[in-house]
Coordinates of C-alpha atoms (C1' of nucleotides) in Angstrom, one line a residue:
Chain Q
X1 CA -27.2 13.1 -2.8
X2 CA -29.1 16.2 -1.8
X3 CA -28.4 19.9 -1.4
X4 CA -25.3 21.2 -3.2
X5 CA -23.8 24.1 -1.4
X6 CA -20.6 26.1 -1.1
X7 CA -18.6 27.0 2.0
X8 CA -16.5 29.7 3.3
X9 CA -12.7 29.6 3.7
X10 CA -12.9 29.4 7.5
X11 CA -14.9 26.2 7.4
X12 CA -12.2 24.7 5.2
X13 CA -9.5 25.4 7.7
X14 CA -11.4 23.2 10.1
X15 CA -10.5 20.2 8.0
X16 CA -7.2 18.7 9.2
X17 CA -5.8 18.4 5.7
X18 CA -6.2 22.2 5.1
X19 CA -5.1 23.4 8.5
X20 CA -1.8 24.9 7.6
X21 CA -2.9 26.6 4.4
X22 CA -2.9 30.4 3.9
X23 CA -6.2 32.3 3.5
X24 CA -5.6 32.9 -0.2
X25 CA -5.4 29.2 -1.0
X26 CA -8.5 28.5 1.1
X27 CA -10.4 31.1 -0.8
X28 CA -9.5 29.5 -4.1
X29 CA -10.5 26.1 -2.8
X30 CA -13.8 27.3 -1.4
X31 CA -14.7 28.8 -4.8
X32 CA -14.0 25.6 -6.7
X33 CA -15.2 23.2 -4.1
X34 CA -18.7 22.0 -3.3
X35 CA -20.4 20.2 -0.4
X36 CA -23.0 17.6 -0.7
X37 CA -25.0 15.4 1.6
X38 CA -24.9 11.7 0.6
X39 CA -27.0 8.9 2.1
X40 CA -25.4 5.8 3.6
X41 CA -24.6 3.2 1.0
X42 CA -24.6 5.5 -2.0
X43 CA -21.5 4.6 -4.1
X44 CA -19.4 7.7 -4.7
X45 CA -16.5 6.4 -6.6
X46 CA -15.7 3.1 -8.1
X47 CA -12.4 1.2 -8.4
X48 CA -11.0 1.4 -11.9
X49 CA -12.5 4.8 -12.6
X50 CA -10.3 7.8 -13.3
X51 CA -10.5 10.3 -10.5
X52 CA -12.4 13.5 -11.1
X53 CA -12.5 15.1 -7.7
X54 CA -10.6 15.1 -4.5
X55 CA -13.1 14.1 -1.8
X56 CA -12.9 14.9 1.9
X57 CA -15.7 13.9 4.3
X58 CA -16.8 16.8 6.5
X59 CA -19.3 14.8 8.6
X60 CA -20.1 11.1 8.9
X61 CA -17.8 8.3 7.8
X62 CA -16.7 6.9 4.4
X63 CA -16.1 3.2 3.8
X64 CA -13.5 2.3 1.3
X65 CA -14.1 -1.2 -0.1
X66 CA -13.2 -3.4 -3.0
X67 CA -14.5 -6.5 -4.8
X68 CA -12.7 -9.4 -6.4
X69 CA -15.0 -11.9 -8.1
X70 CA -17.9 -12.4 -5.6
X71 CA -15.8 -11.4 -2.6
X72 CA -15.9 -8.0 -1.1
X73 CA -13.9 -6.4 1.7
X74 CA -13.7 -3.2 3.7
X75 CA -10.3 -1.6 3.2
X76 CA -10.5 1.5 5.4
X77 CA -12.9 3.9 7.1
X78 CA -12.3 7.6 6.5
X79 CA -13.2 10.1 9.2
X80 CA -14.0 13.7 8.7
X81 CA -11.0 15.9 7.8
X82 CA -9.0 13.1 6.2
X83 CA -8.9 12.5 2.5
X84 CA -9.2 9.3 0.5
X85 CA -8.0 8.1 -2.9
X86 CA -5.4 10.8 -2.7
X87 CA -2.9 8.5 -4.5
X88 CA -5.1 8.2 -7.5
X89 CA -5.7 12.0 -7.6
X90 CA -2.0 12.9 -7.3
X91 CA -0.8 10.2 -9.8
X92 CA -3.9 10.7 -12.1
X93 CA -4.4 7.0 -12.1
X94 CA -7.5 4.9 -11.6
X95 CA -8.9 4.4 -8.1
X96 CA -7.9 1.2 -6.5
X97 CA -11.0 1.2 -4.2
X98 CA -14.6 2.1 -4.2
X99 CA -16.2 4.5 -1.7
X100 CA -19.6 4.9 0.0
X101 CA -20.8 6.6 3.2
X102 CA -21.3 4.2 6.1
X103 CA -23.7 6.7 7.6
X104 CA -25.3 9.8 6.0
X105 CA -22.3 12.1 5.4
X106 CA -21.4 15.5 4.1
X107 CA -18.6 15.4 1.6
X108 CA -16.5 18.2 0.2
X109 CA -15.3 17.8 -3.4
X110 CA -12.6 19.7 -5.3
X111 CA -12.1 19.3 -9.0
X112 CA -8.9 17.6 -10.2
X113 CA -8.0 20.7 -12.3
X114 CA -8.0 22.9 -9.2
X115 CA -6.0 20.4 -7.2
X116 CA -3.4 19.9 -10.0
X117 CA -3.1 23.6 -10.6
X118 CA -2.6 24.4 -6.9
X119 CA -0.1 21.6 -6.7
X120 CA 2.1 23.3 -9.3
X121 CA 1.7 26.8 -8.0
X122 CA 1.4 26.6 -4.2
X123 CA 4.2 24.8 -2.3
X124 CA 2.2 24.8 0.9
X125 CA -0.7 23.2 -0.7
X126 CA 1.6 20.5 -2.2
X127 CA 3.1 20.0 1.3
X128 CA -0.3 19.7 2.8
X129 CA -1.2 17.0 0.3
X130 CA 1.9 15.0 0.5
X131 CA 1.7 15.1 4.3
X132 CA -1.8 13.7 4.1
X133 CA -0.6 11.1 1.5
X134 CA 2.1 10.1 3.9
X135 CA -0.5 9.5 6.6
X136 CA -2.5 7.4 4.1
X137 CA 0.5 5.3 3.2
X138 CA 1.4 4.7 6.8
X139 CA -2.3 3.9 7.5
X140 CA -2.3 1.2 4.9
X141 CA 1.0 -0.2 6.2
X142 CA -0.4 -0.3 9.7
X143 CA -3.5 -2.2 8.4
X144 CA -1.2 -4.7 6.7
X145 CA 0.8 -5.2 9.9
X146 CA -2.4 -5.5 12.0
X147 CA -3.7 -8.2 9.6
X148 CA -0.5 -10.2 9.3
X149 CA 0.8 -9.9 12.8
X150 CA -2.4 -10.3 14.9
X151 CA -5.1 -12.9 15.3
X152 CA -8.7 -11.9 14.9
X153 CA -9.2 -11.9 18.7
X154 CA -6.2 -9.6 19.0
X155 CA -7.5 -7.3 16.2
X156 CA -10.9 -7.0 17.9
X157 CA -9.4 -6.3 21.3
X158 CA -7.0 -3.7 19.8
X159 CA -9.9 -2.1 17.9
X160 CA -12.0 -1.8 21.0
X161 CA -9.2 -0.2 23.0
X162 CA -8.3 2.2 20.2
X163 CA -11.9 3.1 19.5
X164 CA -12.5 3.8 23.2
X165 CA -9.5 6.1 23.2
X166 CA -10.7 8.0 20.2
X167 CA -14.1 8.4 22.0
X168 CA -12.5 9.9 25.1
X169 CA -11.3 6.8 27.0
X170 CA -14.5 6.6 29.1
X171 CA -14.7 2.9 28.8
X172 CA -18.1 3.2 27.0
X173 CA -18.8 3.8 23.3
X174 CA -21.1 3.0 20.6
X175 CA -20.1 1.3 17.4
X176 CA -20.9 3.8 14.7
X177 CA -21.9 1.4 11.9
X178 CA -23.2 -2.1 11.5
X179 CA -21.3 -5.1 12.7
X180 CA -20.9 -6.8 9.4
X181 CA -18.9 -3.9 8.2
X182 CA -16.8 -4.0 11.4
X183 CA -16.2 -7.7 10.7
X184 CA -15.1 -7.0 7.2
X185 CA -12.9 -4.2 8.4
X186 CA -11.2 -6.5 10.9
X187 CA -10.8 -9.3 8.3
X188 CA -13.3 -11.8 9.6
X189 CA -16.8 -13.0 8.9
X190 CA -19.8 -11.6 10.8
X191 CA -20.4 -15.0 12.5
X192 CA -16.8 -15.0 13.7
X193 CA -17.0 -11.5 15.0
X194 CA -20.1 -12.5 16.9
X195 CA -18.3 -15.4 18.5
X196 CA -15.2 -13.3 19.3
X197 CA -17.4 -10.7 21.0
X198 CA -19.0 -13.6 22.9
X199 CA -15.6 -14.8 24.1
X200 CA -14.8 -11.3 25.4
X201 CA -18.3 -10.9 26.9
X202 CA -17.6 -13.6 29.4
X203 CA -15.2 -11.4 31.4
X204 CA -13.8 -8.4 29.8
X205 CA -16.6 -6.4 28.1
X206 CA -20.3 -5.9 28.2
X207 CA -22.0 -5.4 24.9
X208 CA -25.6 -4.7 24.1
X209 CA -26.5 -4.0 20.5
X210 CA -23.9 -1.5 19.4
X211 CA -23.0 -0.3 22.9
X212 CA -19.7 -1.5 24.3
X213 CA -18.7 -1.2 27.9
X214 CA -15.1 -2.1 28.8
X215 CA -15.1 -4.0 32.1
X216 CA -11.6 -5.2 32.4
X217 CA -9.3 -3.0 30.4
X218 CA -6.2 -4.8 31.6
X219 CA -7.5 -8.1 30.1
X220 CA -8.0 -6.5 26.7
X221 CA -4.5 -4.9 26.9
X222 CA -3.1 -8.3 27.7
X223 CA -4.8 -9.8 24.6
X224 CA -3.5 -7.0 22.3
X225 CA -0.7 -4.6 23.1
X226 CA -1.6 -1.3 21.5
X227 CA 1.5 0.1 19.9
X228 CA 2.3 3.2 17.8
X229 CA 3.9 0.8 15.3
X230 CA 0.4 -0.6 14.4
X231 CA -2.3 1.5 16.1
Chain N
X1 CA 28.8 -2.7 4.9
X2 CA 31.8 -2.1 2.8
X3 CA 33.1 0.6 0.5
X4 CA 31.6 4.0 0.9
X5 CA 31.6 5.9 -2.4
X6 CA 30.0 8.8 -4.2
X7 CA 28.3 8.8 -7.6
X8 CA 27.8 11.2 -10.5
X9 CA 24.5 12.9 -11.4
X10 CA 24.0 10.8 -14.4
X11 CA 23.9 7.6 -12.4
X12 CA 21.3 9.2 -10.2
X13 CA 19.0 9.8 -13.1
X14 CA 19.0 6.1 -13.8
X15 CA 16.9 5.7 -10.6
X16 CA 13.2 5.8 -11.4
X17 CA 12.5 8.1 -8.5
X18 CA 14.9 10.8 -9.8
X19 CA 14.1 10.4 -13.5
X20 CA 12.4 13.7 -14.0
X21 CA 14.8 15.9 -12.0
X22 CA 16.9 18.7 -13.5
X23 CA 20.7 18.4 -13.7
X24 CA 21.1 20.9 -10.9
X25 CA 19.1 19.0 -8.4
X26 CA 20.9 15.8 -9.3
X27 CA 24.3 17.5 -8.7
X28 CA 23.1 18.5 -5.2
X29 CA 21.9 15.1 -4.5
X30 CA 25.1 13.4 -5.7
X31 CA 27.2 15.6 -3.5
X32 CA 25.2 14.9 -0.3
X33 CA 24.4 11.2 -1.1
X34 CA 26.6 8.2 -0.6
X35 CA 26.5 4.6 -1.8
X36 CA 27.3 1.6 0.1
X37 CA 27.4 -2.2 -0.4
X38 CA 25.5 -4.0 2.3
X39 CA 25.5 -7.8 2.8
X40 CA 22.2 -9.8 3.0
X41 CA 20.6 -9.8 6.4
X42 CA 22.3 -6.7 7.7
X43 CA 19.6 -4.6 9.4
X44 CA 19.7 -1.1 7.9
X45 CA 16.9 0.6 9.7
X46 CA 14.7 -0.4 12.6
X47 CA 11.0 0.2 13.2
X48 CA 10.5 2.8 15.9
X49 CA 13.7 4.7 15.0
X50 CA 13.6 8.3 13.7
X51 CA 14.6 8.4 10.0
X52 CA 18.1 9.9 9.3
X53 CA 18.4 9.1 5.6
X54 CA 16.3 8.6 2.5
X55 CA 17.4 5.1 1.2
X56 CA 17.1 3.9 -2.3
X57 CA 18.4 0.5 -3.4
X58 CA 20.6 0.7 -6.5
X59 CA 21.2 -3.0 -6.9
X60 CA 19.8 -6.1 -5.1
X61 CA 16.6 -6.2 -3.2
X62 CA 15.5 -4.8 0.2
X63 CA 13.1 -6.6 2.5
X64 CA 10.8 -4.5 4.7
X65 CA 9.8 -6.5 7.8
X66 CA 8.2 -6.0 11.2
X67 CA 8.0 -7.8 14.5
X68 CA 5.2 -8.0 17.0
X69 CA 6.1 -10.1 20.1
X70 CA 7.7 -13.2 18.8
X71 CA 6.1 -13.0 15.4
X72 CA 7.7 -11.5 12.3
X73 CA 6.4 -10.8 8.8
X74 CA 7.7 -9.5 5.5
X75 CA 5.8 -6.4 4.5
X76 CA 7.3 -5.6 1.1
X77 CA 10.3 -6.2 -1.1
X78 CA 11.9 -3.1 -2.6
X79 CA 13.5 -3.3 -6.0
X80 CA 16.2 -1.0 -7.3
X81 CA 15.1 2.6 -8.1
X82 CA 12.2 2.6 -5.7
X83 CA 12.4 4.2 -2.3
X84 CA 11.3 2.9 1.1
X85 CA 10.1 4.4 4.3
X86 CA 9.4 7.5 2.4
X87 CA 6.4 8.3 4.6
X88 CA 8.6 8.4 7.7
X89 CA 11.1 10.6 5.9
X90 CA 8.5 13.1 4.7
X91 CA 6.5 13.3 7.9
X92 CA 9.7 13.1 10.1
X93 CA 8.1 10.4 12.1
X94 CA 9.5 7.0 13.3
X95 CA 9.8 4.1 10.8
X96 CA 7.0 1.7 10.9
X97 CA 9.1 -1.1 9.4
X98 CA 12.6 -2.5 9.6
X99 CA 14.8 -3.1 6.5
X100 CA 17.5 -5.4 5.4
X101 CA 18.9 -6.6 2.1
X102 CA 17.6 -9.9 1.0
X103 CA 20.6 -10.4 -1.2
X104 CA 23.9 -8.3 -1.2
X105 CA 22.8 -4.8 -2.3
X106 CA 24.1 -1.4 -3.1
X107 CA 22.1 1.3 -1.4
X108 CA 22.1 5.0 -2.0
X109 CA 21.4 7.2 1.1
X110 CA 20.6 10.9 1.2
X111 CA 20.6 12.9 4.5
X112 CA 17.3 14.0 5.8
X113 CA 18.5 17.7 5.9
X114 CA 19.2 17.6 2.2
X115 CA 15.9 16.0 1.4
X116 CA 13.9 18.4 3.6
X117 CA 15.7 21.4 2.1
X118 CA 15.2 20.3 -1.5
X119 CA 11.5 19.7 -0.6
X120 CA 11.1 23.3 0.4
X121 CA 13.1 24.8 -2.5
X122 CA 12.6 22.6 -5.4
X123 CA 9.0 21.9 -6.6
X124 CA 10.2 19.2 -9.1
X125 CA 11.9 17.4 -6.3
X126 CA 8.8 17.6 -4.2
X127 CA 6.7 16.3 -7.0
X128 CA 9.2 13.4 -7.6
X129 CA 8.9 12.4 -4.0
X130 CA 5.1 12.7 -3.7
X131 CA 4.7 10.7 -6.9
X132 CA 6.9 8.0 -5.4
X133 CA 5.0 8.3 -2.1
X134 CA 1.7 7.8 -4.1
X135 CA 3.2 4.6 -5.6
X136 CA 4.1 3.4 -2.1
X137 CA 0.6 4.1 -0.7
X138 CA -1.0 2.3 -3.7
X139 CA 1.5 -0.6 -3.3
X140 CA 0.4 -1.1 0.3
X141 CA -3.2 -0.8 -0.6
X142 CA -2.7 -3.5 -3.2
X143 CA -1.0 -5.8 -0.7
X144 CA -3.9 -5.3 1.6
X145 CA -6.3 -6.3 -1.1
X146 CA -4.2 -9.2 -2.2
X147 CA -4.2 -10.5 1.4
X148 CA -7.9 -9.9 2.2
X149 CA -9.4 -10.9 -1.2
X150 CA -7.3 -13.9 -2.2
X151 CA -6.6 -17.3 -0.7
X152 CA -3.0 -18.4 -0.3
X153 CA -3.2 -20.6 -3.4
X154 CA -4.5 -17.6 -5.4
X155 CA -1.8 -15.4 -4.0
X156 CA 0.9 -17.9 -4.9
X157 CA -0.5 -18.3 -8.5
X158 CA -0.7 -14.6 -8.9
X159 CA 2.8 -14.1 -7.6
X160 CA 4.2 -16.7 -10.0
X161 CA 2.4 -15.0 -13.0
X162 CA 3.5 -11.5 -12.0
X163 CA 7.1 -12.5 -11.3
X164 CA 7.3 -14.2 -14.6
X165 CA 6.1 -11.1 -16.4
X166 CA 8.6 -9.0 -14.5
X167 CA 11.3 -11.4 -15.7
X168 CA 10.3 -11.2 -19.3
X169 CA 7.4 -13.6 -19.6
X170 CA 9.5 -16.5 -20.7
X171 CA 7.7 -18.9 -18.5
X172 CA 10.9 -19.6 -16.6
X173 CA 12.5 -17.7 -13.8
X174 CA 14.4 -18.2 -10.6
X175 CA 13.2 -17.1 -7.2
X176 CA 15.6 -14.4 -6.1
X177 CA 15.6 -15.2 -2.3
X178 CA 14.8 -18.0 0.1
X179 CA 11.4 -19.6 0.2
X180 CA 10.7 -18.9 3.8
X181 CA 10.8 -15.2 3.0
X182 CA 8.5 -15.8 0.0
X183 CA 6.2 -17.6 2.4
X184 CA 6.2 -14.7 4.8
X185 CA 5.7 -12.2 1.9
X186 CA 2.7 -14.2 0.7
X187 CA 1.2 -14.4 4.2
X188 CA 1.7 -18.1 4.9
X189 CA 4.1 -20.5 6.7
X190 CA 7.0 -22.1 4.9
X191 CA 5.3 -25.5 5.3
X192 CA 2.2 -24.3 3.7
X193 CA 4.1 -22.7 0.8
X194 CA 5.8 -26.1 0.2
X195 CA 2.4 -27.8 0.1
X196 CA 0.9 -25.2 -2.1
X197 CA 3.8 -25.5 -4.5
X198 CA 3.3 -29.3 -4.4
X199 CA -0.4 -28.8 -5.4
X200 CA 0.6 -26.7 -8.4
X201 CA 3.5 -29.1 -9.3
X202 CA 1.0 -31.9 -10.2
X203 CA -0.1 -30.1 -13.3
X204 CA 0.7 -26.5 -13.7
X205 CA 4.3 -25.8 -12.9
X206 CA 7.7 -27.5 -12.6
X207 CA 9.8 -26.4 -9.7
X208 CA 13.3 -27.5 -8.9
X209 CA 15.0 -25.7 -6.1
X210 CA 14.4 -22.0 -6.9
X211 CA 13.8 -22.5 -10.6
X212 CA 10.2 -22.3 -11.6
X213 CA 8.9 -23.3 -15.0
X214 CA 5.3 -22.5 -15.9
X215 CA 3.8 -25.5 -17.8
X216 CA 0.1 -24.5 -18.0
X217 CA -0.2 -20.7 -17.8
X218 CA -3.9 -20.9 -18.4
X219 CA -4.4 -23.0 -15.3
X220 CA -2.6 -20.5 -13.2
X221 CA -4.6 -17.7 -14.7
X222 CA -7.7 -19.5 -13.9
X223 CA -6.7 -19.8 -10.2
X224 CA -5.8 -16.1 -9.9
X225 CA -7.0 -13.4 -12.3
X226 CA -4.2 -10.9 -12.5
X227 CA -5.8 -7.4 -12.4
X228 CA -4.4 -3.9 -12.3
X229 CA -6.6 -3.3 -9.3
X230 CA -4.3 -5.7 -7.2
X231 CA -1.3 -6.6 -9.3
Chain P
dT1 C1' -48.6 -1.0 16.6
dG2 C1' -48.3 -5.2 14.2
dG3 C1' -45.6 -7.5 11.1
dA4 C1' -42.1 -7.8 7.6
dA5 C1' -37.4 -7.5 6.9
dA6 C1' -32.9 -6.9 8.3
dA7 C1' -29.3 -7.6 11.4
dC8 C1' -27.3 -10.4 14.6
dT9 C1' -26.5 -14.7 17.3
dT10 C1' -25.9 -19.5 18.0
dG11 C1' -25.0 -24.2 16.8
dA12 C1' -23.1 -27.9 13.9
dC13 C1' -19.9 -28.9 10.7
dC14 C1' -16.1 -28.4 7.5
dT15 C1' -11.8 -26.7 5.5
dA16 C1' -7.7 -24.0 5.2
dA17 C1' -3.8 -23.3 7.4
dA18 C1' -0.8 -23.5 11.6
dT19 C1' 2.0 -26.3 14.5
dC20 C1' 5.0 -30.0 15.7
dA21 C1' 8.0 -33.7 14.5
dT22 C1' 10.7 -36.0 11.3
dT23 C1' 13.0 -36.9 7.0
dT24 C1' 15.2 -35.6 2.9
dG25 C1' 18.1 -32.8 0.2
dA26 C1' 21.5 -29.6 -0.9
dA27 C1' 25.1 -26.5 0.0
dA28 C1' 29.2 -25.3 2.8
dA29 C1' 33.0 -26.6 5.6
dA30 C1' 36.5 -29.8 7.0
Chain H
dT1 C1' 35.2 -36.9 -0.3
dT2 C1' 33.0 -36.9 4.2
dT3 C1' 30.9 -34.4 7.7
dT4 C1' 28.3 -30.6 9.3
dT5 C1' 24.7 -27.4 8.8
dC6 C1' 20.8 -25.4 7.0
dA7 C1' 16.8 -25.2 3.9
dA8 C1' 13.0 -27.5 2.3
dA9 C1' 9.6 -31.2 2.1
dT10 C1' 6.6 -34.4 4.2
dG11 C1' 3.5 -36.5 7.6
dA12 C1' 0.5 -36.3 11.6
dT13 C1' -2.2 -33.5 14.3
dT14 C1' -4.5 -29.3 16.0
dT15 C1' -6.7 -25.0 15.7
dA16 C1' -8.6 -20.9 13.8
dG17 C1' -11.8 -19.5 11.1
dG18 C1' -15.2 -20.2 7.3
dT19 C1' -19.7 -22.1 5.8
dC20 C1' -24.4 -23.4 6.2
dA21 C1' -28.6 -23.5 8.6
dA22 C1' -31.7 -22.3 12.2
dG23 C1' -33.1 -19.2 15.7
dT24 C1' -33.5 -14.6 17.9
dT25 C1' -33.5 -9.8 18.3
dT26 C1' -33.9 -5.3 16.5
dT27 C1' -35.3 -2.0 13.2
dC28 C1' -38.2 0.0 10.2
dC29 C1' -42.5 1.1 8.1
dA30 C1' -47.3 0.4 6.4

DNA sequence: TGGAAAACTTGACCTAAATCATTTGAAAAA
DNA sequence: TTTTTCAAATGATTTAGGTCAAGTTTTCCA
């Protein structure tokens, strides 16, 4: 949790969530906000806590996770420019999930008071936030569908295809975090993920460490049909 | 899909989502909205379709469900006063889920144009909707946690406890729909639900048809700890 | 650069849950 | 009431996935 710095309004517009905001609002946000670098694994917010800041990753990747007894699961991975825990911030209710960077990340934070004030006074800001909240809600609904409607083999195949597309569709990409987190994200154990990778490795993909190379895309597409309704 | 009628502003305020709105907004809504009675099983909206109305059940219960190939699952059950598919309506993007009444239901519908116009012009209306959207997002997140962190026995025990509380905590209630839907909602097969009920029936509950009687609440609470973080 | 510590893989085994087949029970229709 | 139909329960079996226990590989430092 090193260097605490501020940013200029233009940098803020680079974040998807703030894209459509007028200069004036961005100036306000840049004054109140702060940016910090956080190492991987450092817990930023805990489930059950009352929200104090609206957090938006600027670089890196944030894992949202939760515990129940001695079990733990990954709920989502938040990329730069998206928000997280927005529901808690808008409703002023406790977080339902904890958060920590999966890799070293820069995170922008905006105090609740600023967010609440702008919500009341600035319709465009309100619209920006509820649009983002809509994306969040739909993201969780998609996760639920992915989990209830697909087997773990299908989830892995879909994840590989989707991640390749995000990375430019070159048929080669590198997993950006450790495989145990990927397993948890996909709703399986690390052992099972290993075996499922091994099953695909026979024919459809090559995998060496974290580098994945898609050999027979059609085979993956046959295992899991990507659809806008889930992916 | 019988009788199409209108309502008065006061009736609208009875719906949780519209609770905090000024008379003026309710008048507008009541003019544009309509109310219809829909029989159980009649599909109201389909996943993939563009939204045309904001729907709010007034009586009964709406099931949100989705298909993937030949599989189908229940995603949520919407009680009177809550909204559904609000993300699609606010983002003007296709529904991710289909909807149908689980029992005969009265449903209020408001045209997209009215909703979009009020969103721009009426900050309180916007706030009412994003508050509801926040609840939706948190609801799906909770469902995801329930599914990933609990076994099916735990999910059933938690569901029984929670449903009893909703019904007044008397230790007796009636399942409001068929068990195959409950099974799908809880992420299991009907056969498995039957067996799981049978396991609880030995000691902890009595069940006859759709009537459930909790015998040893402490035993259920030991199986599944209800927590605001999930339930 | 050697060696400890993680991370990951593999194998053997077990358990939860799905599937298939049949029976029972209850509600609706004749 | 009797017959038909559908929902639910039960039994037998299979399968997906979890658990436990070694191995193996990679990463990270001292």
